[in-house]
Short mmCIF file of C-alpha atoms and ligand atoms in Angstrom, two decimals:
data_model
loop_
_atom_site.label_atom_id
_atom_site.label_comp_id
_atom_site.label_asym_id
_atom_site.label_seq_id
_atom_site.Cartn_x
_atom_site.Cartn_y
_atom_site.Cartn_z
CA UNK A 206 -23.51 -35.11 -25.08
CA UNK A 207 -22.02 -32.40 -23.05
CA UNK A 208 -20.84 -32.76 -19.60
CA UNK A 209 -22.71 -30.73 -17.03
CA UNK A 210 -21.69 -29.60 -13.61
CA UNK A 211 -24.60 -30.25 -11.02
CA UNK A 212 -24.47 -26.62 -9.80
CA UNK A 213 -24.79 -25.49 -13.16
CA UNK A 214 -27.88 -27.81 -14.16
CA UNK A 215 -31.07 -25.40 -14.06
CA UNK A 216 -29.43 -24.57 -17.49
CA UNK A 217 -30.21 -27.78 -19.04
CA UNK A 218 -33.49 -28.56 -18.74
CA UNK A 219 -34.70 -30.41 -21.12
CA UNK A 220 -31.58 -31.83 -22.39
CA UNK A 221 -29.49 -34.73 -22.17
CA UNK A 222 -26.27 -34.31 -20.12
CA UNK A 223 -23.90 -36.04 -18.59
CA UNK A 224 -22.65 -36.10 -14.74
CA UNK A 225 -19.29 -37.28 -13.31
CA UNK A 226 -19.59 -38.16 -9.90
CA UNK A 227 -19.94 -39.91 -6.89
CA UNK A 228 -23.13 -42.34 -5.82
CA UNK A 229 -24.19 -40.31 -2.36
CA UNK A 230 -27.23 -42.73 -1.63
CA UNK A 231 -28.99 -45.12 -2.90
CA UNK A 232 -33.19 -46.08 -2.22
CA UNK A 233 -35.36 -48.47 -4.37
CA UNK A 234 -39.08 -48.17 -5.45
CA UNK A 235 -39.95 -51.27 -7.11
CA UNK A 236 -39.37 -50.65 -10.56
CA UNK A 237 -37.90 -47.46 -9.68
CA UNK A 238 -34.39 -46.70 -8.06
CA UNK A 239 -32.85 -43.54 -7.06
CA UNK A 240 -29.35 -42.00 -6.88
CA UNK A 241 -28.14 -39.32 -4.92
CA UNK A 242 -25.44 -38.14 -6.74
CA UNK A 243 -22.53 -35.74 -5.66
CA UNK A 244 -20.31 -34.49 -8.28
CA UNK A 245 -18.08 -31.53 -5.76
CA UNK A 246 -20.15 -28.97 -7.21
CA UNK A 247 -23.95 -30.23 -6.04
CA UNK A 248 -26.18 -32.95 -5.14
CA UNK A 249 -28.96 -34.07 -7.82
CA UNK A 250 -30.76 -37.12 -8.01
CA UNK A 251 -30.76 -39.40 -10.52
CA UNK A 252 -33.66 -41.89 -11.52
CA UNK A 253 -32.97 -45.24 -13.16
CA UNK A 254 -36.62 -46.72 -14.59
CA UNK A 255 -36.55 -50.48 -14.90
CA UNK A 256 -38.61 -50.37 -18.64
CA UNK A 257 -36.19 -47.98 -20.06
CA UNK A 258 -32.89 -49.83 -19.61
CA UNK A 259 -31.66 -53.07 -20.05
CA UNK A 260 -31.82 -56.10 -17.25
CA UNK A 261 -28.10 -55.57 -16.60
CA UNK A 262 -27.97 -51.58 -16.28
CA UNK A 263 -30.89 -52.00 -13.91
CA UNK A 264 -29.35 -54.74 -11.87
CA UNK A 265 -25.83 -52.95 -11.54
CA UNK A 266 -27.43 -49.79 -11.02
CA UNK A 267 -29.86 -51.49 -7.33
CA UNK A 268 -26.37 -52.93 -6.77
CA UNK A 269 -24.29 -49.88 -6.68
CA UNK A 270 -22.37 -49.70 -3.79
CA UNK A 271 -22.32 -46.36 -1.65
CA UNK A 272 -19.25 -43.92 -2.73
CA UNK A 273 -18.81 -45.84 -6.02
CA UNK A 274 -17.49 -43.29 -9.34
CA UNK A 275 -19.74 -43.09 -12.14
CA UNK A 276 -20.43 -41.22 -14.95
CA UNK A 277 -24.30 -40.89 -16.04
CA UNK A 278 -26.01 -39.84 -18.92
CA UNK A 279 -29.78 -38.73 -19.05
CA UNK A 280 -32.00 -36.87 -19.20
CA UNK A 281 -32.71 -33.43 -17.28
CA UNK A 282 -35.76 -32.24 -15.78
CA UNK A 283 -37.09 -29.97 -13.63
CA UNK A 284 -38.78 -31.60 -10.63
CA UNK A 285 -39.86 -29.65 -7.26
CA UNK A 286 -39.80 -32.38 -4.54
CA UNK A 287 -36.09 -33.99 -5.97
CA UNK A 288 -33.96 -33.78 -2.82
CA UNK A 289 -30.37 -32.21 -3.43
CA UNK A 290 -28.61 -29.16 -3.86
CA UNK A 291 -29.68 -26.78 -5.42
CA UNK A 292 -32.65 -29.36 -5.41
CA UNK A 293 -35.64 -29.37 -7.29
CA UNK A 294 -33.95 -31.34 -10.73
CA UNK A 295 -33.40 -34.72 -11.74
CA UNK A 296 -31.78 -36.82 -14.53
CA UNK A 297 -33.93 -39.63 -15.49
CA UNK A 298 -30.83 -42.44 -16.21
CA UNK A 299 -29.92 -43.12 -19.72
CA UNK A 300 -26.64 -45.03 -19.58
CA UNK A 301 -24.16 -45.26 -16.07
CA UNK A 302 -20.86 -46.33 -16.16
CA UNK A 303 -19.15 -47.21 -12.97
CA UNK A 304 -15.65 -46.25 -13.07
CA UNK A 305 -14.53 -47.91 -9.72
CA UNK A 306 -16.96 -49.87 -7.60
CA UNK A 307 -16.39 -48.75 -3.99
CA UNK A 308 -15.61 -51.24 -1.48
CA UNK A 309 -19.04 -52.59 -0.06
CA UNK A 310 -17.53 -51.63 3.89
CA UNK A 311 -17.43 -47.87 3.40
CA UNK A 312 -16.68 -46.60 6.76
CA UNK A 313 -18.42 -43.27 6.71
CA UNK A 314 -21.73 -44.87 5.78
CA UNK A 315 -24.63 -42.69 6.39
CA UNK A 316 -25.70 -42.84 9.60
CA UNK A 317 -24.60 -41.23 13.25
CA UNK A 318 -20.99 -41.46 14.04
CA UNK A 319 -19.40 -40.97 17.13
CA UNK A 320 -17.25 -37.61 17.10
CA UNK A 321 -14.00 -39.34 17.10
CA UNK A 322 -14.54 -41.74 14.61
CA UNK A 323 -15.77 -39.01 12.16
CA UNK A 324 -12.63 -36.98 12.77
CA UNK A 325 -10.32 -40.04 12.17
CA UNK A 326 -12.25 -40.41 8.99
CA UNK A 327 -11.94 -36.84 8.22
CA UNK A 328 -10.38 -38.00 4.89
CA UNK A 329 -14.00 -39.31 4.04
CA UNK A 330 -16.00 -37.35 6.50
CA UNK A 331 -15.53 -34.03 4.36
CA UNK A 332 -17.42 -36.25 1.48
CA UNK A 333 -20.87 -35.96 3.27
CA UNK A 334 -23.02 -33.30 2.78
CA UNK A 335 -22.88 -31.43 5.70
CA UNK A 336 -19.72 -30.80 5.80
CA UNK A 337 -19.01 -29.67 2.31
CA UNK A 338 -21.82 -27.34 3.03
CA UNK A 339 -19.37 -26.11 5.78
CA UNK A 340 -16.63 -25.82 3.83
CA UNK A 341 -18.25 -24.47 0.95
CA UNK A 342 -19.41 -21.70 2.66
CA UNK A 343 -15.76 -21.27 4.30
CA UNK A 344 -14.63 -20.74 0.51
CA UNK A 345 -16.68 -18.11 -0.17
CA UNK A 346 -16.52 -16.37 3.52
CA UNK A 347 -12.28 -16.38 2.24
CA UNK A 348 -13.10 -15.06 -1.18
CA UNK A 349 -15.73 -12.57 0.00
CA UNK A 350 -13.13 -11.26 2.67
CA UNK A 351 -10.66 -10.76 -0.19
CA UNK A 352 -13.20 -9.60 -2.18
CA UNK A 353 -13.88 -6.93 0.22
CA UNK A 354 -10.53 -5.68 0.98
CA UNK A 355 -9.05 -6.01 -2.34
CA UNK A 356 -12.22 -3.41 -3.73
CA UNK A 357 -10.80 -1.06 -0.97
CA UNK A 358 -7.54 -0.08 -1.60
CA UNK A 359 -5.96 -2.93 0.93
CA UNK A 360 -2.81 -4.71 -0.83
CA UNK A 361 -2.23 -8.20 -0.30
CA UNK A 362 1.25 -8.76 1.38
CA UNK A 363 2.43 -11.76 2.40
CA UNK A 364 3.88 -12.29 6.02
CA UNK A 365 6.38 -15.10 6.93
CA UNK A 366 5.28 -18.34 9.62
CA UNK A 367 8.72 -18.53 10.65
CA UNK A 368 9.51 -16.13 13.03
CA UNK A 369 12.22 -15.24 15.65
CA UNK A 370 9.77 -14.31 19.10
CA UNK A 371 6.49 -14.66 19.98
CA UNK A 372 4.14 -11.33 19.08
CA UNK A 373 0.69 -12.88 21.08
CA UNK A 374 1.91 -14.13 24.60
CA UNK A 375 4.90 -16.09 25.08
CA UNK A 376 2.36 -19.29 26.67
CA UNK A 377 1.23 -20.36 23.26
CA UNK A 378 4.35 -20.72 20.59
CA UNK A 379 5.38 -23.64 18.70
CA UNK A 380 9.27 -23.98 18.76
CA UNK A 381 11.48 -25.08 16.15
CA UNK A 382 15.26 -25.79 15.96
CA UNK A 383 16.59 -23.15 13.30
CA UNK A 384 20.20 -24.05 11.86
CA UNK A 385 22.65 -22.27 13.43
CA UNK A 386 20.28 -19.45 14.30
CA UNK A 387 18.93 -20.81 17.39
CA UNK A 388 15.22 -20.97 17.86
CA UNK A 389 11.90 -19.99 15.63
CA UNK A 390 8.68 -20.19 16.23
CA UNK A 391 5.51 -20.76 13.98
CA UNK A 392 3.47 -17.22 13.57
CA UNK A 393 0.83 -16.72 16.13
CA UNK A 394 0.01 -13.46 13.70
CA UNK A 395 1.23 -11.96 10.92
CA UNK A 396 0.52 -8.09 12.54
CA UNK A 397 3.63 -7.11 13.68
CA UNK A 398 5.05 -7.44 9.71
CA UNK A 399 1.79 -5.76 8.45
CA UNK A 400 2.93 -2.51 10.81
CA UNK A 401 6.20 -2.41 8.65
CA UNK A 402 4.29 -2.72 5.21
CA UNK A 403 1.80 -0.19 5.89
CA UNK A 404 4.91 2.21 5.61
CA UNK A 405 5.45 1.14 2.47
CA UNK A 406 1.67 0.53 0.87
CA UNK A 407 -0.54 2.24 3.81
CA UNK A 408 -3.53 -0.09 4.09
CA UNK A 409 -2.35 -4.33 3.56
CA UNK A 410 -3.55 -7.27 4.82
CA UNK A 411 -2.35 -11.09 5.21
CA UNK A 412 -3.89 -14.01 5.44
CA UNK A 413 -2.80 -17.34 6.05
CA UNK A 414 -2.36 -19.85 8.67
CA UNK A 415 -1.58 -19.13 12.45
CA UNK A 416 -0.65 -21.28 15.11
CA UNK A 417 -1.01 -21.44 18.86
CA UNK A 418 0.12 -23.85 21.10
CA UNK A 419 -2.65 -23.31 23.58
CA UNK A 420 -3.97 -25.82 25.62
CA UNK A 421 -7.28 -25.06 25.47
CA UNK A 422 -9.67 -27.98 24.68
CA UNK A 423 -13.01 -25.53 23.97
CA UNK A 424 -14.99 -25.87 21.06
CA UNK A 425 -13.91 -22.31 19.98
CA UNK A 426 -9.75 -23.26 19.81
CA UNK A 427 -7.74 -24.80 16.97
CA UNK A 428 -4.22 -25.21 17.25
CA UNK A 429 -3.43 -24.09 13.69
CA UNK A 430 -6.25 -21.68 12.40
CA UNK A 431 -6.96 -19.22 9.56
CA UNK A 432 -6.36 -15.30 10.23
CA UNK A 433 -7.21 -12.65 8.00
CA UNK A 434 -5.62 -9.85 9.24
CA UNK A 435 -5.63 -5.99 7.81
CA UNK A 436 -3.53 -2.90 9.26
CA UNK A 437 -4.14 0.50 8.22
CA UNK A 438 -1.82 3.98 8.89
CA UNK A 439 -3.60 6.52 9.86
CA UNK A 440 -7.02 4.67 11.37
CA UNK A 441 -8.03 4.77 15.14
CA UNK A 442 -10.18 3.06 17.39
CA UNK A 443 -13.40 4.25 15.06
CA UNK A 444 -11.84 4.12 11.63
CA UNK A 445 -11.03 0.16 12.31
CA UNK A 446 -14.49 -0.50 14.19
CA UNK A 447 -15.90 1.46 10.79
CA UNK A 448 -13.86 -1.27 8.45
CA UNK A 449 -14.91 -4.49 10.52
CA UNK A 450 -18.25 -3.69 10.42
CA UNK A 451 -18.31 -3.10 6.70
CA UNK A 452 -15.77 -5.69 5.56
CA UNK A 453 -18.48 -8.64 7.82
CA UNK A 454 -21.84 -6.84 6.07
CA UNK A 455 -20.44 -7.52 3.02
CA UNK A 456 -18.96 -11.37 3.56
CA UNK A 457 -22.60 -12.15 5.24
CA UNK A 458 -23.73 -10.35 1.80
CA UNK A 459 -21.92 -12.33 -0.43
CA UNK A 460 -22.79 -15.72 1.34
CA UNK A 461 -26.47 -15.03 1.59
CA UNK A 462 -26.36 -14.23 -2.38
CA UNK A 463 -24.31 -17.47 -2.94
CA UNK A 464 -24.72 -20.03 -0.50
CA UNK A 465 -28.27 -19.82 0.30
CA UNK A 466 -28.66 -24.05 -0.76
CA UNK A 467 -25.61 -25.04 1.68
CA UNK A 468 -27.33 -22.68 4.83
CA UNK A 469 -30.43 -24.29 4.13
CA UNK A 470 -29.36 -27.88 4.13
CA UNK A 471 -27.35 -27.45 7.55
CA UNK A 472 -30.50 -26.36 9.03
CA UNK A 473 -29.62 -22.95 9.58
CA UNK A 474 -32.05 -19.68 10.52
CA UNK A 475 -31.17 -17.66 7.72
CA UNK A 476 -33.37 -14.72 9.04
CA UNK A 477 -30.97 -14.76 11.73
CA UNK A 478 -27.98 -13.85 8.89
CA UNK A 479 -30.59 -11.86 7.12
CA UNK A 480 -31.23 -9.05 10.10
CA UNK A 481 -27.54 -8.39 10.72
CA UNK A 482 -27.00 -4.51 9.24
CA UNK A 483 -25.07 -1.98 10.06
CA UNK A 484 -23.77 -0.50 12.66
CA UNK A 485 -23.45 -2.75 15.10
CA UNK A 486 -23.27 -1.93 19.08
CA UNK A 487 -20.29 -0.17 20.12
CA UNK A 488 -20.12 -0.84 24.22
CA UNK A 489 -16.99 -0.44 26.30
CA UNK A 490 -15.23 -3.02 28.41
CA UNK A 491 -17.06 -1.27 31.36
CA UNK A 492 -20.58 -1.07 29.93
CA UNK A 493 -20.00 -4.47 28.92
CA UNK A 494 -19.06 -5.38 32.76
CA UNK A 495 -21.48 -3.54 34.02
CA UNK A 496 -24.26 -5.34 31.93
CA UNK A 497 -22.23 -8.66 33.40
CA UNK A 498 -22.88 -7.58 36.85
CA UNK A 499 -26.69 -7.21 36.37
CA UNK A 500 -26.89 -10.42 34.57
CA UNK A 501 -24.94 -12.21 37.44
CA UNK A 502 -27.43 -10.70 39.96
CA UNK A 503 -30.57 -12.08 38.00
CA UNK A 504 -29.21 -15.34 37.27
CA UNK A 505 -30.94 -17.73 40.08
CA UNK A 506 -29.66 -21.22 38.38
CA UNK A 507 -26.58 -21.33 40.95
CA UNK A 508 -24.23 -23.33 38.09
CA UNK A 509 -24.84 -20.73 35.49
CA UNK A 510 -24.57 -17.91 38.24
CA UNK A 511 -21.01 -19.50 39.05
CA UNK A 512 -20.15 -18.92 35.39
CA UNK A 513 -20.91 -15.63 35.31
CA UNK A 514 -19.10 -14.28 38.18
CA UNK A 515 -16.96 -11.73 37.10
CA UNK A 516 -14.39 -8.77 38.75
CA UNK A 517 -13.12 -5.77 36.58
CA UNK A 518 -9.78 -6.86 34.82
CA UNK A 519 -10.40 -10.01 34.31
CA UNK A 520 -10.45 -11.33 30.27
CA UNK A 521 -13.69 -12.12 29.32
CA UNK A 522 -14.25 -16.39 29.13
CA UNK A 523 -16.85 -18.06 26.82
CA UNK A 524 -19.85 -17.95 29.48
CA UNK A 525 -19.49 -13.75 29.55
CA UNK A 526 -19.41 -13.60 26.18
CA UNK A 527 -22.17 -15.81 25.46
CA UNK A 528 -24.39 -13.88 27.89
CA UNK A 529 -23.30 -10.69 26.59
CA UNK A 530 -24.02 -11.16 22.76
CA UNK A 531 -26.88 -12.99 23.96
CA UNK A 532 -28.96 -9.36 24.27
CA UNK A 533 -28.03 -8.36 20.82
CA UNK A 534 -29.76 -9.61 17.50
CA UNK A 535 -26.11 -7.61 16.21
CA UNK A 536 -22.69 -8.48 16.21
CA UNK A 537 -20.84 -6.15 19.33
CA UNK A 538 -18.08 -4.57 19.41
CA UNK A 539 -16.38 -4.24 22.92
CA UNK A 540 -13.89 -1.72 23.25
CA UNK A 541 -11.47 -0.30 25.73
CA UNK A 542 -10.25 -3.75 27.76
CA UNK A 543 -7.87 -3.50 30.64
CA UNK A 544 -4.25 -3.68 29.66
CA UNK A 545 -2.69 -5.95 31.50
CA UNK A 546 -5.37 -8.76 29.64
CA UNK A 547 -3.67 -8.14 26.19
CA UNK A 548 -1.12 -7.76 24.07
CA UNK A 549 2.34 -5.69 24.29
CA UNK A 550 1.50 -3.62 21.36
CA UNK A 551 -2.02 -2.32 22.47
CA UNK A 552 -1.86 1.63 22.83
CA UNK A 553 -2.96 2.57 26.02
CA UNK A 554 -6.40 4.91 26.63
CA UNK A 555 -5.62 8.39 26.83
CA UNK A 556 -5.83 9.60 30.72
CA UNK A 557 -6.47 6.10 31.66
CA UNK A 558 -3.53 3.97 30.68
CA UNK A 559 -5.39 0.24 33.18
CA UNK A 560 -7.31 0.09 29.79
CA UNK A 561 -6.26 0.23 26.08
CA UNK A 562 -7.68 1.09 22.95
CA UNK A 563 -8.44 -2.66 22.17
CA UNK A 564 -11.58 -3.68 20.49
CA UNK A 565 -13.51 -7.59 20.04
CA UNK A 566 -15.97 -8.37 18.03
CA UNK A 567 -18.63 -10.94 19.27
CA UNK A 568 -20.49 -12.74 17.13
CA UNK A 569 -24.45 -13.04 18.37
CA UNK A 570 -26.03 -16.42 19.17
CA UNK A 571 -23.34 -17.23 21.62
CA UNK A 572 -20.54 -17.40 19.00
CA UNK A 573 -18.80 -14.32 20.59
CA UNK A 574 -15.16 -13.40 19.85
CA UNK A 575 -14.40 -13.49 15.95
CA UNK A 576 -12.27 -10.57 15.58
CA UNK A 577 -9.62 -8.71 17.73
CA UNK A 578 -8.13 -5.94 17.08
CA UNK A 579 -6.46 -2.43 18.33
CA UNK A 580 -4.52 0.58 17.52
CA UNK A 581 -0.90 0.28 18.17
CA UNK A 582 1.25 1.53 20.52
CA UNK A 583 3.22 4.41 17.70
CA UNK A 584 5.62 6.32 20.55
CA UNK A 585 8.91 4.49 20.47
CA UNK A 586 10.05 4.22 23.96
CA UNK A 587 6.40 3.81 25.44
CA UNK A 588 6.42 0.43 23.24
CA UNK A 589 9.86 -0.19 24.36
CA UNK A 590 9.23 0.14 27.60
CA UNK A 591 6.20 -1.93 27.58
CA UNK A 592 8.95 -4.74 25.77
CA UNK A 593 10.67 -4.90 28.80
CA UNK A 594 7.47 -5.21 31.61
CA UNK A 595 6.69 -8.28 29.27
CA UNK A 596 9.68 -10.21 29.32
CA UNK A 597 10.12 -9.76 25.77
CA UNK A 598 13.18 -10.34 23.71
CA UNK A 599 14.58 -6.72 23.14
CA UNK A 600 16.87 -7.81 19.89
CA UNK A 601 14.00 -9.93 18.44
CA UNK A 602 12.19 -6.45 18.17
CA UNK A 603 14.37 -3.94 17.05
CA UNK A 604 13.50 -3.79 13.62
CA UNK A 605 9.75 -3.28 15.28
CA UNK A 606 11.11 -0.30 17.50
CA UNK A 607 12.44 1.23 14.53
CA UNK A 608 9.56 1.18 12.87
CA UNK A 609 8.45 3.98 15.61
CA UNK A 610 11.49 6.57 14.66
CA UNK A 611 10.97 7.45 10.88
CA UNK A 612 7.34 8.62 10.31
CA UNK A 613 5.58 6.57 13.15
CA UNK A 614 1.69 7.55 12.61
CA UNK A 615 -1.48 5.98 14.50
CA UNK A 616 -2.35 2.63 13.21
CA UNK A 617 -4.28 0.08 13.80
CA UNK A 618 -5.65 -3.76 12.76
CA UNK A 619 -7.39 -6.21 13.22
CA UNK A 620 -7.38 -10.61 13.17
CA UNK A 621 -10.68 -12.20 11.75
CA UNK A 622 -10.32 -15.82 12.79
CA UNK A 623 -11.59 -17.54 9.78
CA UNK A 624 -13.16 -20.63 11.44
CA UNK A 625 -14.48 -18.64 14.18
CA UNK A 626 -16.62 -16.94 11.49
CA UNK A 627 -17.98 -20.05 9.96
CA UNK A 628 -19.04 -21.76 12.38
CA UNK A 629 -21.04 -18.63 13.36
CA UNK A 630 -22.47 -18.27 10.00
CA UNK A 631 -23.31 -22.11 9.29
CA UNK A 632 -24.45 -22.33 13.33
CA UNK A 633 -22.49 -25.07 14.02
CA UNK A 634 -21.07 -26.93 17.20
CA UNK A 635 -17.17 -26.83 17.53
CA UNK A 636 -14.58 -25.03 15.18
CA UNK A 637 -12.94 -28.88 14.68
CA UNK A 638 -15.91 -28.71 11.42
CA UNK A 639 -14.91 -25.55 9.60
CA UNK A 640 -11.42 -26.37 8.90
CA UNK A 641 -11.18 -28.99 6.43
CA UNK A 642 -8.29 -31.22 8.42
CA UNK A 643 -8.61 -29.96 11.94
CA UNK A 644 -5.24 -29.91 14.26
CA UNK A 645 -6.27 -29.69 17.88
CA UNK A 646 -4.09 -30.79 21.45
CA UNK A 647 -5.25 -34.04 20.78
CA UNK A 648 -5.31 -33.97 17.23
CA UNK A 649 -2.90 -34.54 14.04
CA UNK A 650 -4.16 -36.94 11.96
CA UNK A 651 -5.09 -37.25 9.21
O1 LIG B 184 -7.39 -11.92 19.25
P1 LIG B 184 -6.21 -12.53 18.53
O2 LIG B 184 -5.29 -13.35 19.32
O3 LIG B 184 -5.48 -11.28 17.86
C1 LIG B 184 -4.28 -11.32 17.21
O4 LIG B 184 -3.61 -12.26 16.99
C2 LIG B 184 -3.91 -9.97 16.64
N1 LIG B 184 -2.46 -9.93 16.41
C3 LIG B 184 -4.67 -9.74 15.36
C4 LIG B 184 -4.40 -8.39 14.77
O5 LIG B 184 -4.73 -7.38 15.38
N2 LIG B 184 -3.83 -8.34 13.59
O6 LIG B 184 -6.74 -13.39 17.31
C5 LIG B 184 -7.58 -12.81 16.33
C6 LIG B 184 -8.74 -13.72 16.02
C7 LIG B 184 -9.67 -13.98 17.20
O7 LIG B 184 -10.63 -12.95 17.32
C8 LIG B 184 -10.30 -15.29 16.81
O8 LIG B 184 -11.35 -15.07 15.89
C9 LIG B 184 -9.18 -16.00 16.10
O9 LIG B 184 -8.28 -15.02 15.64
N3 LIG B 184 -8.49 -16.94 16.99
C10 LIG B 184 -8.65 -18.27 16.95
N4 LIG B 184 -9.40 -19.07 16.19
C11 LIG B 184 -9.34 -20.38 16.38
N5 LIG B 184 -8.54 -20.98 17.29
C12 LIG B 184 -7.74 -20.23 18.09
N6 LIG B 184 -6.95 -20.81 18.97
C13 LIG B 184 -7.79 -18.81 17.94
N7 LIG B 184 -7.15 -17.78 18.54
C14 LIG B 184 -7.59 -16.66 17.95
MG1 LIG B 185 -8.43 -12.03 21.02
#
């Protein structure tokens, strides 16, 4: 009999097949008794009938505790009200062999936990179905983004976590003793590499993990998170607005076509995903502010009202953002943010150097910032000089400054914060569930 992945089982209707797995849940019908089973690749349920096995099969099979290994053999067939996912099949039990009882006191039984005891569980909290929804469609959001980029002339280059100075604002780096080399600190981005190998392979991106050591306890922070991050010579403000906007249509595309089952069982308004096309808004900082300003004035619940005050300069917080990308069905892009809110690096607006040619994406439904991005300061001693009004470490940036004397060119990137972009597409709470061990202040284990 051959073995059969659950996600793979509409092609064995019919036949007999065998599942390795995991006993999800458990309910009994008199002589019937059904198993949800989870095998990594799906949920399908499996029916034991009393008159076609023996006493002892049947027993073993209503005694089954929760989480326990088997491996079944039966008998698949198409069935529209079995619960599961895809859904819609069943095996009707032949033979089950248990290949480690589980303990009877499983601690992630299903039912509600409290928050923390689900995240000290997260060893066995990524077993339940809502979360390996999540991170299912967290795979494919990576291998769509890849996807994407790789089909586009972007080369993959690798940038390194260790690094001599901080490149996002000196508040938020984790230090390490370095031999005799003094400090280094874990990468809050991988950009400031990606400007030196776009000299060498013109359009690259990195991906990997990214750490800040930011204090923030909102439901939109990790401390170690996920960045995909491209740079391109040559590309402005519009060219990189142009590649965001295509590079998310097609991830949204790609989870839509292959994670349809996983949306669906976390609840989620796919016509929502569905209605997000290109092009998306394209407001600047002061539009954006000035939409702020009429929103504040028509606000009349005093606590929200408080949220939304707001003066030109400031960064935007959570509340503006969630107002703002609440009056577009789109993602928007805001452009053109005051300087002194961002990074060194940011190349200043022609004529108006208080704002720079900076640009965030916000996600709609609230979700707001998932990408940000800008072109590059690419005049040597404007950049240098903009090293020393931030404190920075002159040495730890030479090779950076140099980068600026032989064939300097307008460039730009962006960072697409991974978990960010899951929980917008899954509609979830907090970030803490679309990152498969979480690290947060508070948080390091498991
Ligand atoms: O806006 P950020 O800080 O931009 C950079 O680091 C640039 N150097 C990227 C670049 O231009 N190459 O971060 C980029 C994105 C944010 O838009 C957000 O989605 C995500 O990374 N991000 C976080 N995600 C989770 N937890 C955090 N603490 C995050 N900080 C940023
Ligand atoms: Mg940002």
């Amino acid at each position: 009999m051959e073995t059969v992945r659950v996600s793979d089982i509409a092609n064995h209707i019919g036949r007999e097949a065998v599942i390795q797995g995991w006993v999800y849940n458990r309910t009994d019908k008199g002589k019937l008794c059904f198993l949800l089973v989870r095998d990594g690749s799906g949920f399908i349920q499996c029916v034991a009938f009393k008159d076609d096995l023996s006493p002892e099969l049947f027993d073993q099979i209503m005694r089954i505790p929760q989480e326990s290994s088997v491996i079944i053999s039966g008998t698949v067939r198409e069935d529209k009200r079995a619960p599961g996912i895809p859904g819609g099949y069943e095996i009707g039990i032949k033979d089950l062999q248990i290949v480690q009882a589980a303990q009877a006191d499983y601690p992630m039984a299903l039912k509600d936990h409290g928050v923390d005891f689900a995240l000290d569980h997260r060893h066995l909290w990524i077993r339940m179905q809502s979360q390996w929804a999540i991170l299912r469609v967290r795979a494919t959001v990576m291998a769509a983004t890849r996807e994407w980029l790789d089909g586009n002339g972007f080369i993959a280059m690798d940038t390194p976590i260790l690094t001599p100075a901080a490149a996002e604002g000196t508040t938020t780096l984790f230090e390490t003793d370095y031999f005799d080399e003094g400090k280094a600190y874990l990468a809050q981005t991988g950009q400031l590499y990606n400007e030196a190998n776009i000299f060498s392979f013109g359009r690259v991106y990195c991906f990997g993990p990214t750490f800040r050591a930011e204090k923030s306890k909102t439901r939109r922070h990790l401390t170690e998170f996920w960045m995909l991050e491209p740079e391109m010579a040559f590309c402005d403000l519009d060219c990189l607005m142009d590649i965001e906007e295509k590079m998310i249509v097609h991830i949204l595309s790609r989870v839509l076509r292959d994670r349809l089952p996983e949306l669906k069982s976390l609840g989620r308004d796919i016509s929502k995903l569905e209605n997000i096309k290109a092009p998306f808004p394209r407001i600047s900082y002061d539009q954006a502010a000035a939409k702020l300003a009429d929103l504040y004035s028509k606000e009349t619940d005093s606590e929200k009202k408080e949220l939304l005050k707001f003066d030109w300069g400031i960064d935007f917080g959570a509340p503006h953002e969630t107002a703002l990308t609440g009056l577009y069905a789109q993602p928007v892009f805001v452009y053109g943010y005051p300087t002194a809110v961002k990074a060194f690096y940011m190349e200043p607006w022609p004529d108006r150097p208080e704002v720079c040619k900076s640009v965030d994406l916000l996600a709609p439904e609230g979700y707001g910032e998932i990408c940000g991005g800008s072109e590059r300061i690419s005049d040597h001693d404007l950049l240098l000089k903009r090293i020393h009004e931030q404190n920075l470490p002159e040495d730890a940036f030479t090779w950076y400054l140099q980068l600026r004397r032989y064939g300097s060119v307008p460039h730009s990137g962006f960072g697409m914060g991974v978990e960010r972009v899951v929980s917008w597409i899954c509609g979830i709470e907090h970030i803490r569930e679309a990152i498969p061990f979480p690290r947060t202040i508070k948080r390091v284990y498991p």
